[in-house]
């Protein structure tokens, strides 16, 4: 998601830890501080196994302040995350596998810039224990493992976070589908600052919150919704913690199996658009938006050749101001980036390998 303004950057980066990725053999426990040999990776870095199953692309976001979106992965079965740095369709660097918060049930829900340094951070949730945590990132490495906080018991997080109050730091929307309500939490870095009031979400069964993104170019994030049973989407325009306008239900691409994947600016007009995916037939399509209304529906586009490809997220990976499509082979660490020009495919990228290790 773009707000078309530069945020203040913190300079400096951790040195790359190549030994952990090259030599380690298990993900059972982190090493003690100060360990330097190949068998003992640094604290928080998971030693990697050969099997790559269990990894899933979560979202695209800029983790190294180069203006190009990267990819964050999660392996919930092993409680791992990893960052793949991208340069267009090419792999710039693969970060190490990093152990998540202690205990079972944690997963990376999304990524966003929570501390205003211009680099994305990781947002963890644990539904079974009603907890959340933000880990501040510096490139592919953890800058700070912030403490866990209680989350609303009867609300689920909208998958993607965004800046709702124009302070340069990501905020969180929570959704209660049973009551058709949402609630926005303003964040102060990794810590909750203020909980907004409960406001209406789309009514009726089947709605889920997909992402926060700026659909009307006011610099404040709005909420994108999807109802896959009805094959429709809707946008709730927000003004900080208040509902500004509820958009109409908009049909998706024709046919069965389509779901809203993510939102980003595909035509460089400063307003978010909608990426649809159909994993059954390995296709994607883009809906260009004008606020909460459909501007133009793009064609259905095939994914990479072969079976089980699914478009997982979107972001501008080549710094041209237009979002691109990120594909993954389900159940593997194989991915590919398709560069886009508005609703049309521009350049299909080669197959890349993501993080290793897992179940």
mmCIF file of C-alpha atoms in Angstrom:
data_model
loop_
_atom_site.group_PDB
_atom_site.id
_atom_site.type_symbol
_atom_site.label_atom_id
_atom_site.label_comp_id
_atom_site.label_asym_id
_atom_site.label_seq_id
_atom_site.Cartn_x
_atom_site.Cartn_y
_atom_site.Cartn_z
ATOM 1 C CA UNK A 1 0.000 0.000 0.000
ATOM 2 C CA UNK A 2 1.275 3.462 -0.861
ATOM 3 C CA UNK A 3 0.583 6.825 0.651
ATOM 4 C CA UNK A 4 2.991 8.562 -1.747
ATOM 5 C CA UNK A 5 5.078 10.233 0.878
ATOM 6 C CA UNK A 6 8.498 9.387 2.230
ATOM 7 C CA UNK A 7 8.869 8.511 5.846
ATOM 8 C CA UNK A 8 11.901 9.314 7.957
ATOM 9 C CA UNK A 9 14.424 6.530 7.738
ATOM 10 C CA UNK A 10 16.679 4.966 10.341
ATOM 11 C CA UNK A 11 20.062 4.292 8.776
ATOM 12 C CA UNK A 12 22.169 1.267 9.465
ATOM 13 C CA UNK A 13 21.616 -2.451 9.048
ATOM 14 C CA UNK A 14 22.645 -5.662 10.722
ATOM 15 C CA UNK A 15 25.385 -7.663 8.984
ATOM 16 C CA UNK A 16 24.106 -10.614 6.959
ATOM 17 C CA UNK A 17 24.198 -13.909 8.816
ATOM 18 C CA UNK A 18 25.126 -16.328 6.045
ATOM 19 C CA UNK A 19 26.366 -19.138 8.279
ATOM 20 C CA UNK A 20 22.938 -19.751 9.792
ATOM 21 C CA UNK A 21 21.337 -20.310 6.389
ATOM 22 C CA UNK A 22 24.184 -22.356 4.982
ATOM 23 C CA UNK A 23 25.045 -24.726 7.801
ATOM 24 C CA UNK A 24 22.287 -25.197 10.361
ATOM 25 C CA UNK A 25 20.409 -28.456 10.574
ATOM 26 C CA UNK A 26 17.376 -28.127 12.914
ATOM 27 C CA UNK A 27 14.757 -25.614 14.046
ATOM 28 C CA UNK A 28 14.359 -26.937 17.555
ATOM 29 C CA UNK A 29 15.897 -24.051 19.516
ATOM 30 C CA UNK A 30 17.884 -20.811 19.092
ATOM 31 C CA UNK A 31 21.538 -20.653 20.024
ATOM 32 C CA UNK A 32 22.968 -19.003 23.093
ATOM 33 C CA UNK A 33 24.223 -15.429 22.660
ATOM 34 C CA UNK A 34 27.774 -15.265 21.423
ATOM 35 C CA UNK A 35 27.795 -18.597 19.669
ATOM 36 C CA UNK A 36 29.711 -18.285 16.439
ATOM 37 C CA UNK A 37 30.128 -21.748 15.007
ATOM 38 C CA UNK A 38 28.126 -23.160 12.134
ATOM 39 C CA UNK A 39 26.109 -25.506 14.326
ATOM 40 C CA UNK A 40 24.789 -22.695 16.511
ATOM 41 C CA UNK A 41 22.898 -19.928 14.682
ATOM 42 C CA UNK A 42 22.383 -16.547 16.379
ATOM 43 C CA UNK A 43 19.535 -16.136 18.863
ATOM 44 C CA UNK A 44 16.200 -16.007 17.101
ATOM 45 C CA UNK A 45 17.546 -17.429 13.855
ATOM 46 C CA UNK A 46 16.186 -20.890 13.140
ATOM 47 C CA UNK A 47 18.637 -23.434 11.807
ATOM 48 C CA UNK A 48 17.266 -24.705 8.501
ATOM 49 C CA UNK A 49 16.298 -28.161 7.325
ATOM 50 C CA UNK A 50 16.200 -29.307 3.725
ATOM 51 C CA UNK A 51 12.414 -29.636 3.397
ATOM 52 C CA UNK A 52 10.668 -26.455 2.225
ATOM 53 C CA UNK A 53 7.056 -27.468 2.900
ATOM 54 C CA UNK A 54 4.845 -25.390 5.170
ATOM 55 C CA UNK A 55 5.851 -21.938 3.926
ATOM 56 C CA UNK A 56 3.195 -19.472 2.817
ATOM 57 C CA UNK A 57 3.617 -15.977 1.403
ATOM 58 C CA UNK A 58 1.856 -13.508 3.699
ATOM 59 C CA UNK A 59 2.305 -10.117 2.071
ATOM 60 C CA UNK A 60 4.553 -7.835 0.044
ATOM 61 C CA UNK A 61 6.113 -4.833 1.792
ATOM 62 C CA UNK A 62 9.335 -2.819 1.657
ATOM 63 C CA UNK A 63 11.665 -4.199 4.322
ATOM 64 C CA UNK A 64 14.938 -2.515 3.284
ATOM 65 C CA UNK A 65 13.928 1.011 2.295
ATOM 66 C CA UNK A 66 14.822 0.658 -1.395
ATOM 67 C CA UNK A 67 11.336 1.563 -2.646
ATOM 68 C CA UNK A 68 10.718 -1.958 -3.939
ATOM 69 C CA UNK A 69 8.373 -4.362 -2.216
ATOM 70 C CA UNK A 70 9.743 -7.557 -0.695
ATOM 71 C CA UNK A 71 7.971 -10.691 0.574
ATOM 72 C CA UNK A 72 7.337 -11.915 4.106
ATOM 73 C CA UNK A 73 6.747 -15.649 4.593
ATOM 74 C CA UNK A 74 5.256 -17.615 7.489
ATOM 75 C CA UNK A 75 5.556 -21.278 8.407
ATOM 76 C CA UNK A 76 2.982 -21.632 11.213
ATOM 77 C CA UNK A 77 3.664 -25.328 11.785
ATOM 78 C CA UNK A 78 7.267 -24.518 12.726
ATOM 79 C CA UNK A 79 6.539 -21.023 14.114
ATOM 80 C CA UNK A 80 8.900 -19.410 11.613
ATOM 81 C CA UNK A 81 8.994 -16.314 9.464
ATOM 82 C CA UNK A 82 11.430 -15.161 6.781
ATOM 83 C CA UNK A 83 11.920 -12.201 4.448
ATOM 84 C CA UNK A 84 12.768 -12.429 0.738
ATOM 85 C CA UNK A 85 14.252 -9.199 -0.601
ATOM 86 C CA UNK A 86 13.314 -8.540 -4.228
ATOM 87 C CA UNK A 87 14.664 -6.433 -7.078
ATOM 88 C CA UNK A 88 11.981 -6.464 -9.741
ATOM 89 C CA UNK A 89 11.468 -10.072 -10.761
ATOM 90 C CA UNK A 90 14.791 -11.160 -9.267
ATOM 91 C CA UNK A 91 15.887 -12.327 -5.837
ATOM 92 C CA UNK A 92 18.065 -9.723 -4.131
ATOM 93 C CA UNK A 93 18.658 -11.672 -0.908
ATOM 94 C CA UNK A 94 17.020 -14.431 1.107
ATOM 95 C CA UNK A 95 16.857 -13.734 4.803
ATOM 96 C CA UNK A 96 17.189 -16.395 7.509
ATOM 97 C CA UNK A 97 14.327 -18.328 9.060
ATOM 98 C CA UNK A 98 13.414 -16.596 12.324
ATOM 99 C CA UNK A 99 11.657 -18.217 15.280
ATOM 100 C CA UNK A 100 8.390 -16.562 16.299
ATOM 101 C CA UNK A 101 7.080 -15.677 19.764
ATOM 102 C CA UNK A 102 7.263 -18.460 22.356
ATOM 103 C CA UNK A 103 4.393 -20.911 22.606
ATOM 104 C CA UNK A 104 1.997 -22.522 20.157
ATOM 105 C CA UNK A 105 -0.609 -20.871 17.954
ATOM 106 C CA UNK A 106 1.330 -17.885 16.623
ATOM 107 C CA UNK A 107 1.197 -16.779 13.004
ATOM 108 C CA UNK A 108 2.321 -13.773 10.968
ATOM 109 C CA UNK A 109 -0.887 -12.020 9.914
ATOM 110 C CA UNK A 110 0.535 -9.129 7.934
ATOM 111 C CA UNK A 111 3.352 -6.585 7.660
ATOM 112 C CA UNK A 112 3.431 -2.795 7.856
ATOM 113 C CA UNK A 113 5.588 0.087 9.022
ATOM 114 C CA UNK A 114 4.696 0.436 12.702
ATOM 115 C CA UNK A 115 7.518 2.764 13.787
ATOM 116 C CA UNK A 116 7.746 5.185 10.874
ATOM 117 C CA UNK A 117 11.252 4.241 9.744
ATOM 118 C CA UNK A 118 10.158 3.369 6.212
ATOM 119 C CA UNK A 119 10.785 -0.359 6.687
ATOM 120 C CA UNK A 120 8.008 -2.892 7.163
ATOM 121 C CA UNK A 121 7.588 -4.770 10.436
ATOM 122 C CA UNK A 122 5.913 -8.099 11.273
ATOM 123 C CA UNK A 123 2.498 -8.343 12.942
ATOM 124 C CA UNK A 124 1.911 -11.605 14.842
ATOM 125 C CA UNK A 125 -1.389 -12.860 16.251
ATOM 126 C CA UNK A 126 -2.351 -15.797 18.443
ATOM 127 C CA UNK A 127 -6.142 -16.314 18.221
ATOM 128 C CA UNK A 128 -6.213 -19.159 20.735
ATOM 129 C CA UNK A 129 -4.606 -17.004 23.443
ATOM 130 C CA UNK A 130 -6.137 -13.673 22.262
ATOM 131 C CA UNK A 131 -2.703 -12.090 21.914
ATOM 132 C CA UNK A 132 -0.905 -9.924 19.366
ATOM 133 C CA UNK A 133 2.672 -8.729 18.958
ATOM 134 C CA UNK A 134 4.610 -6.440 16.634
ATOM 135 C CA UNK A 135 8.205 -7.245 15.789
ATOM 136 C CA UNK A 136 10.181 -4.296 14.485
ATOM 137 C CA UNK A 137 12.386 -5.282 11.555
ATOM 138 C CA UNK A 138 15.631 -3.991 10.054
ATOM 139 C CA UNK A 139 15.790 -5.547 6.620
ATOM 140 C CA UNK A 140 15.654 -9.322 6.942
ATOM 141 C CA UNK A 141 16.542 -9.293 10.649
ATOM 142 C CA UNK A 142 14.642 -8.487 13.840
ATOM 143 C CA UNK A 143 15.355 -5.077 15.344
ATOM 144 C CA UNK A 144 13.161 -5.503 18.435
ATOM 145 C CA UNK A 145 10.834 -8.247 19.682
ATOM 146 C CA UNK A 146 8.157 -6.104 21.256
ATOM 147 C CA UNK A 147 5.953 -7.432 24.083
ATOM 148 C CA UNK A 148 2.683 -9.267 23.590
ATOM 149 C CA UNK A 149 -0.608 -7.424 24.091
ATOM 150 C CA UNK A 150 -4.187 -8.665 24.548
ATOM 151 C CA UNK A 151 -6.365 -8.454 21.441
ATOM 152 C CA UNK A 152 -10.167 -8.199 21.314
ATOM 153 C CA UNK A 153 -11.722 -11.566 22.141
ATOM 154 C CA UNK A 154 -14.615 -11.403 19.686
ATOM 155 C CA UNK A 155 -12.828 -9.601 16.830
ATOM 156 C CA UNK A 156 -10.495 -10.892 14.129
ATOM 157 C CA UNK A 157 -7.786 -8.703 12.552
ATOM 158 C CA UNK A 158 -8.292 -7.436 9.034
ATOM 159 C CA UNK A 159 -5.428 -9.111 7.197
ATOM 160 C CA UNK A 160 -3.528 -5.997 6.109
ATOM 161 C CA UNK A 161 -2.648 -2.988 8.267
ATOM 162 C CA UNK A 162 -2.367 0.662 7.231
ATOM 163 C CA UNK A 163 -1.945 4.228 8.456
ATOM 164 C CA UNK A 164 -5.394 5.476 9.470
ATOM 165 C CA UNK A 165 -4.452 8.814 11.070
ATOM 166 C CA UNK A 166 -1.680 10.144 8.828
ATOM 167 C CA UNK A 167 1.072 9.802 11.449
ATOM 168 C CA UNK A 168 3.301 7.543 9.344
ATOM 169 C CA UNK A 169 2.734 4.470 11.539
ATOM 170 C CA UNK A 170 0.536 1.461 10.777
ATOM 171 C CA UNK A 171 -2.752 0.937 12.604
ATOM 172 C CA UNK A 172 -5.015 -2.121 12.941
ATOM 173 C CA UNK A 173 -8.663 -2.815 12.078
ATOM 174 C CA UNK A 174 -10.561 -5.568 13.917
ATOM 175 C CA UNK A 175 -13.718 -7.220 12.542
ATOM 176 C CA UNK A 176 -16.614 -8.957 14.278
ATOM 177 C CA UNK A 177 -18.496 -10.749 11.471
ATOM 178 C CA UNK A 178 -21.269 -12.029 13.751
ATOM 179 C CA UNK A 179 -22.248 -8.477 14.695
ATOM 180 C CA UNK A 180 -21.197 -6.809 11.393
ATOM 181 C CA UNK A 181 -18.949 -4.407 13.266
ATOM 182 C CA UNK A 182 -15.362 -3.198 12.967
ATOM 183 C CA UNK A 183 -13.105 -1.286 15.313
ATOM 184 C CA UNK A 184 -9.869 0.548 14.568
ATOM 185 C CA UNK A 185 -6.909 0.595 16.909
ATOM 186 C CA UNK A 186 -4.520 3.496 16.521
ATOM 187 C CA UNK A 187 -0.986 2.346 17.238
ATOM 188 C CA UNK A 188 2.010 4.180 18.649
ATOM 189 C CA UNK A 189 4.759 2.112 17.151
ATOM 190 C CA UNK A 190 4.298 -1.480 18.314
ATOM 191 C CA UNK A 191 1.986 -0.507 21.188
ATOM 192 C CA UNK A 192 -1.760 0.241 21.131
ATOM 193 C CA UNK A 193 -2.457 3.955 21.534
ATOM 194 C CA UNK A 194 -6.249 4.263 21.392
ATOM 195 C CA UNK A 195 -9.199 2.047 20.472
ATOM 196 C CA UNK A 196 -11.790 3.662 18.246
ATOM 197 C CA UNK A 197 -15.528 3.082 18.545
ATOM 198 C CA UNK A 198 -17.336 0.098 17.089
ATOM 199 C CA UNK A 199 -18.578 1.130 13.636
ATOM 200 C CA UNK A 200 -20.636 -0.675 10.988
ATOM 201 C CA UNK A 201 -19.008 -3.201 8.674
ATOM 202 C CA UNK A 202 -20.789 -4.694 5.639
ATOM 203 C CA UNK A 203 -23.912 -6.470 6.872
ATOM 204 C CA UNK A 204 -24.840 -10.063 6.204
ATOM 205 C CA UNK A 205 -23.010 -13.370 6.315
ATOM 206 C CA UNK A 206 -19.804 -14.169 4.456
ATOM 207 C CA UNK A 207 -17.900 -10.882 4.662
ATOM 208 C CA UNK A 208 -14.227 -10.814 5.636
ATOM 209 C CA UNK A 209 -11.837 -7.896 5.940
ATOM 210 C CA UNK A 210 -8.938 -8.162 3.482
ATOM 211 C CA UNK A 211 -6.683 -5.155 3.867
ATOM 212 C CA UNK A 212 -6.353 -1.515 4.828
ATOM 213 C CA UNK A 213 -5.413 0.672 1.864
ATOM 214 C CA UNK A 214 -5.959 4.265 0.730
ATOM 215 C CA UNK A 215 -8.751 4.142 -1.849
ATOM 216 C CA UNK A 216 -9.550 7.885 -2.036
ATOM 217 C CA UNK A 217 -6.054 9.403 -1.906
ATOM 218 C CA UNK A 218 -6.581 11.272 1.357
ATOM 219 C CA UNK A 219 -3.531 9.733 3.012
ATOM 220 C CA UNK A 220 -5.636 7.673 5.433
ATOM 221 C CA UNK A 221 -6.267 3.966 5.071
ATOM 222 C CA UNK A 222 -9.681 2.526 4.234
ATOM 223 C CA UNK A 223 -10.887 -1.077 4.470
ATOM 224 C CA UNK A 224 -11.428 -3.540 1.622
ATOM 225 C CA UNK A 225 -13.965 -6.347 2.137
ATOM 226 C CA UNK A 226 -14.717 -9.563 0.260
ATOM 227 C CA UNK A 227 -17.693 -11.905 0.240
ATOM 228 C CA UNK A 228 -16.493 -14.902 -1.804
ATOM 229 C CA UNK A 229 -19.814 -16.726 -1.511
ATOM 230 C CA UNK A 230 -21.451 -13.883 -3.416
ATOM 231 C CA UNK A 231 -18.336 -12.999 -5.473
ATOM 232 C CA UNK A 232 -18.507 -9.352 -4.454
ATOM 233 C CA UNK A 233 -16.264 -6.805 -2.768
ATOM 234 C CA UNK A 234 -16.875 -3.493 -0.983
ATOM 235 C CA UNK A 235 -14.803 -0.596 0.352
ATOM 236 C CA UNK A 236 -15.403 1.237 3.626
ATOM 237 C CA UNK A 237 -13.922 4.738 3.429
ATOM 238 C CA UNK A 238 -12.557 5.833 6.815
ATOM 239 C CA UNK A 239 -11.550 9.086 8.445
ATOM 240 C CA UNK A 240 -9.220 7.996 11.201
ATOM 241 C CA UNK A 241 -11.382 5.806 13.488
ATOM 242 C CA UNK A 242 -14.733 6.895 12.025
ATOM 243 C CA UNK A 243 -16.687 5.578 9.042
ATOM 244 C CA UNK A 244 -16.779 8.187 6.279
ATOM 245 C CA UNK A 245 -18.799 6.252 3.665
ATOM 246 C CA UNK A 246 -19.781 2.666 2.957
ATOM 247 C CA UNK A 247 -19.297 1.717 -0.677
ATOM 248 C CA UNK A 248 -21.608 -0.545 -2.676
ATOM 249 C CA UNK A 249 -21.140 -4.264 -3.262
ATOM 250 C CA UNK A 250 -19.138 -4.662 -6.499
ATOM 251 C CA UNK A 251 -19.110 -7.901 -8.514
ATOM 252 C CA UNK A 252 -15.822 -9.679 -9.080
ATOM 253 C CA UNK A 253 -14.657 -11.429 -12.257
ATOM 254 C CA UNK A 254 -17.181 -13.787 -13.838
ATOM 255 C CA UNK A 255 -17.202 -17.408 -12.775
ATOM 256 C CA UNK A 256 -16.635 -19.420 -9.627
ATOM 257 C CA UNK A 257 -13.597 -19.519 -7.378
ATOM 258 C CA UNK A 258 -12.583 -15.853 -7.357
ATOM 259 C CA UNK A 259 -11.389 -14.221 -4.131
ATOM 260 C CA UNK A 260 -9.991 -10.811 -3.291
ATOM 261 C CA UNK A 261 -6.279 -11.200 -2.591
ATOM 262 C CA UNK A 262 -4.965 -7.728 -1.755
ATOM 263 C CA UNK A 263 -5.135 -4.036 -2.660
ATOM 264 C CA UNK A 264 -2.445 -1.783 -4.142
ATOM 265 C CA UNK A 265 -2.104 0.980 -6.724
ATOM 266 C CA UNK A 266 -1.866 -0.671 -10.157
ATOM 267 C CA UNK A 267 -2.248 2.441 -12.353
ATOM 268 C CA UNK A 268 -0.227 5.014 -10.402
ATOM 269 C CA UNK A 269 -3.162 7.335 -9.683
ATOM 270 C CA UNK A 270 -2.612 7.391 -5.926
ATOM 271 C CA UNK A 271 -5.675 5.255 -5.182
ATOM 272 C CA UNK A 272 -5.633 1.577 -4.277
ATOM 273 C CA UNK A 273 -6.998 -1.001 -6.700
ATOM 274 C CA UNK A 274 -8.033 -4.608 -6.083
ATOM 275 C CA UNK A 275 -6.217 -7.826 -6.962
ATOM 276 C CA UNK A 276 -8.389 -10.915 -7.469
ATOM 277 C CA UNK A 277 -7.139 -14.491 -7.620
ATOM 278 C CA UNK A 278 -8.640 -17.800 -8.656
ATOM 279 C CA UNK A 279 -6.435 -20.635 -7.361
ATOM 280 C CA UNK A 280 -8.544 -23.314 -9.048
ATOM 281 C CA UNK A 281 -7.571 -22.100 -12.516
ATOM 282 C CA UNK A 282 -4.352 -20.220 -11.543
ATOM 283 C CA UNK A 283 -5.530 -16.855 -12.804
ATOM 284 C CA UNK A 284 -5.539 -13.264 -11.558
ATOM 285 C CA UNK A 285 -7.392 -10.079 -12.447
ATOM 286 C CA UNK A 286 -7.231 -6.434 -11.378
ATOM 287 C CA UNK A 287 -10.159 -4.120 -10.637
ATOM 288 C CA UNK A 288 -9.161 -0.472 -11.029
ATOM 289 C CA UNK A 289 -10.939 1.637 -8.423
ATOM 290 C CA UNK A 290 -12.021 5.250 -8.005
ATOM 291 C CA UNK A 291 -12.648 5.566 -4.310
ATOM 292 C CA UNK A 292 -15.245 3.002 -3.282
ATOM 293 C CA UNK A 293 -16.465 2.546 -6.877
ATOM 294 C CA UNK A 294 -15.256 0.428 -9.788
ATOM 295 C CA UNK A 295 -13.402 2.357 -12.482
ATOM 296 C CA UNK A 296 -12.559 -0.543 -14.836
ATOM 297 C CA UNK A 297 -12.366 -4.318 -14.655
ATOM 298 C CA UNK A 298 -9.211 -5.801 -16.115
ATOM 299 C CA UNK A 299 -8.921 -9.072 -18.027
ATOM 300 C CA UNK A 300 -8.290 -12.461 -16.486
ATOM 301 C CA UNK A 301 -4.596 -13.303 -16.724
ATOM 302 C CA UNK A 302 -2.945 -16.738 -16.473
ATOM 303 C CA UNK A 303 -0.274 -17.444 -13.894
ATOM 304 C CA UNK A 304 3.069 -19.205 -14.398
ATOM 305 C CA UNK A 305 2.989 -22.488 -16.324
ATOM 306 C CA UNK A 306 2.425 -25.616 -14.294
ATOM 307 C CA UNK A 307 0.047 -26.689 -11.564
ATOM 308 C CA UNK A 308 -0.858 -25.230 -8.150
ATOM 309 C CA UNK A 309 0.244 -21.646 -8.799
ATOM 310 C CA UNK A 310 -1.716 -19.095 -6.778
ATOM 311 C CA UNK A 311 -1.373 -15.306 -6.759
ATOM 312 C CA UNK A 312 -0.673 -14.545 -3.115
ATOM 313 C CA UNK A 313 -0.098 -10.812 -2.819
ATOM 314 C CA UNK A 314 0.839 -7.639 -4.660
ATOM 315 C CA UNK A 315 3.254 -4.738 -4.350
ATOM 316 C CA UNK A 316 5.520 -2.563 -6.470
ATOM 317 C CA UNK A 317 8.642 -4.708 -6.829
ATOM 318 C CA UNK A 318 10.401 -2.664 -9.548
ATOM 319 C CA UNK A 319 9.857 0.935 -8.396
ATOM 320 C CA UNK A 320 7.713 2.016 -11.357
ATOM 321 C CA UNK A 321 4.788 3.183 -9.218
ATOM 322 C CA UNK A 322 2.539 0.290 -10.279
ATOM 323 C CA UNK A 323 1.832 -2.827 -8.243
ATOM 324 C CA UNK A 324 2.894 -6.265 -9.462
ATOM 325 C CA UNK A 325 1.637 -9.793 -8.813
ATOM 326 C CA UNK A 326 3.448 -12.266 -6.551
ATOM 327 C CA UNK A 327 2.732 -15.959 -7.188
ATOM 328 C CA UNK A 328 3.463 -19.079 -5.137
ATOM 329 C CA UNK A 329 3.173 -22.795 -5.769
ATOM 330 C CA UNK A 330 0.909 -23.951 -2.946
ATOM 331 C CA UNK A 331 2.734 -25.947 -0.285
ATOM 332 C CA UNK A 332 6.241 -25.081 -1.521
ATOM 333 C CA UNK A 333 8.777 -22.265 -1.308
ATOM 334 C CA UNK A 334 8.576 -21.643 -5.070
ATOM 335 C CA UNK A 335 7.490 -18.157 -6.135
ATOM 336 C CA UNK A 336 7.486 -15.805 -9.128
ATOM 337 C CA UNK A 337 6.890 -12.097 -9.686
ATOM 338 C CA UNK A 338 4.793 -10.866 -12.611
ATOM 339 C CA UNK A 339 5.443 -7.224 -13.430
ATOM 340 C CA UNK A 340 2.235 -5.395 -14.278
ATOM 341 C CA UNK A 341 1.313 -2.307 -16.261
ATOM 342 C CA UNK A 342 -2.095 -1.329 -14.906
ATOM 343 C CA UNK A 343 -4.373 -4.328 -15.544
ATOM 344 C CA UNK A 344 -2.078 -5.913 -18.150
ATOM 345 C CA UNK A 345 0.847 -8.294 -17.752
ATOM 346 C CA UNK A 346 4.112 -6.526 -18.588
ATOM 347 C CA UNK A 347 6.900 -9.035 -17.803
ATOM 348 C CA UNK A 348 6.514 -12.553 -16.367
ATOM 349 C CA UNK A 349 9.422 -13.228 -14.040
ATOM 350 C CA UNK A 350 11.337 -16.489 -13.540
ATOM 351 C CA UNK A 351 10.671 -19.004 -10.807
ATOM 352 C CA UNK A 352 12.462 -18.179 -7.537
ATOM 353 C CA UNK A 353 13.115 -20.126 -4.343
ATOM 354 C CA UNK A 354 12.048 -18.716 -1.003
ATOM 355 C CA UNK A 355 13.072 -19.786 2.501
ATOM 356 C CA UNK A 356 14.101 -23.337 3.257
ATOM 357 C CA UNK A 357 13.390 -25.489 6.266
ATOM 358 C CA UNK A 358 10.067 -26.540 7.745
ATOM 359 C CA UNK A 359 7.913 -29.587 8.135
#
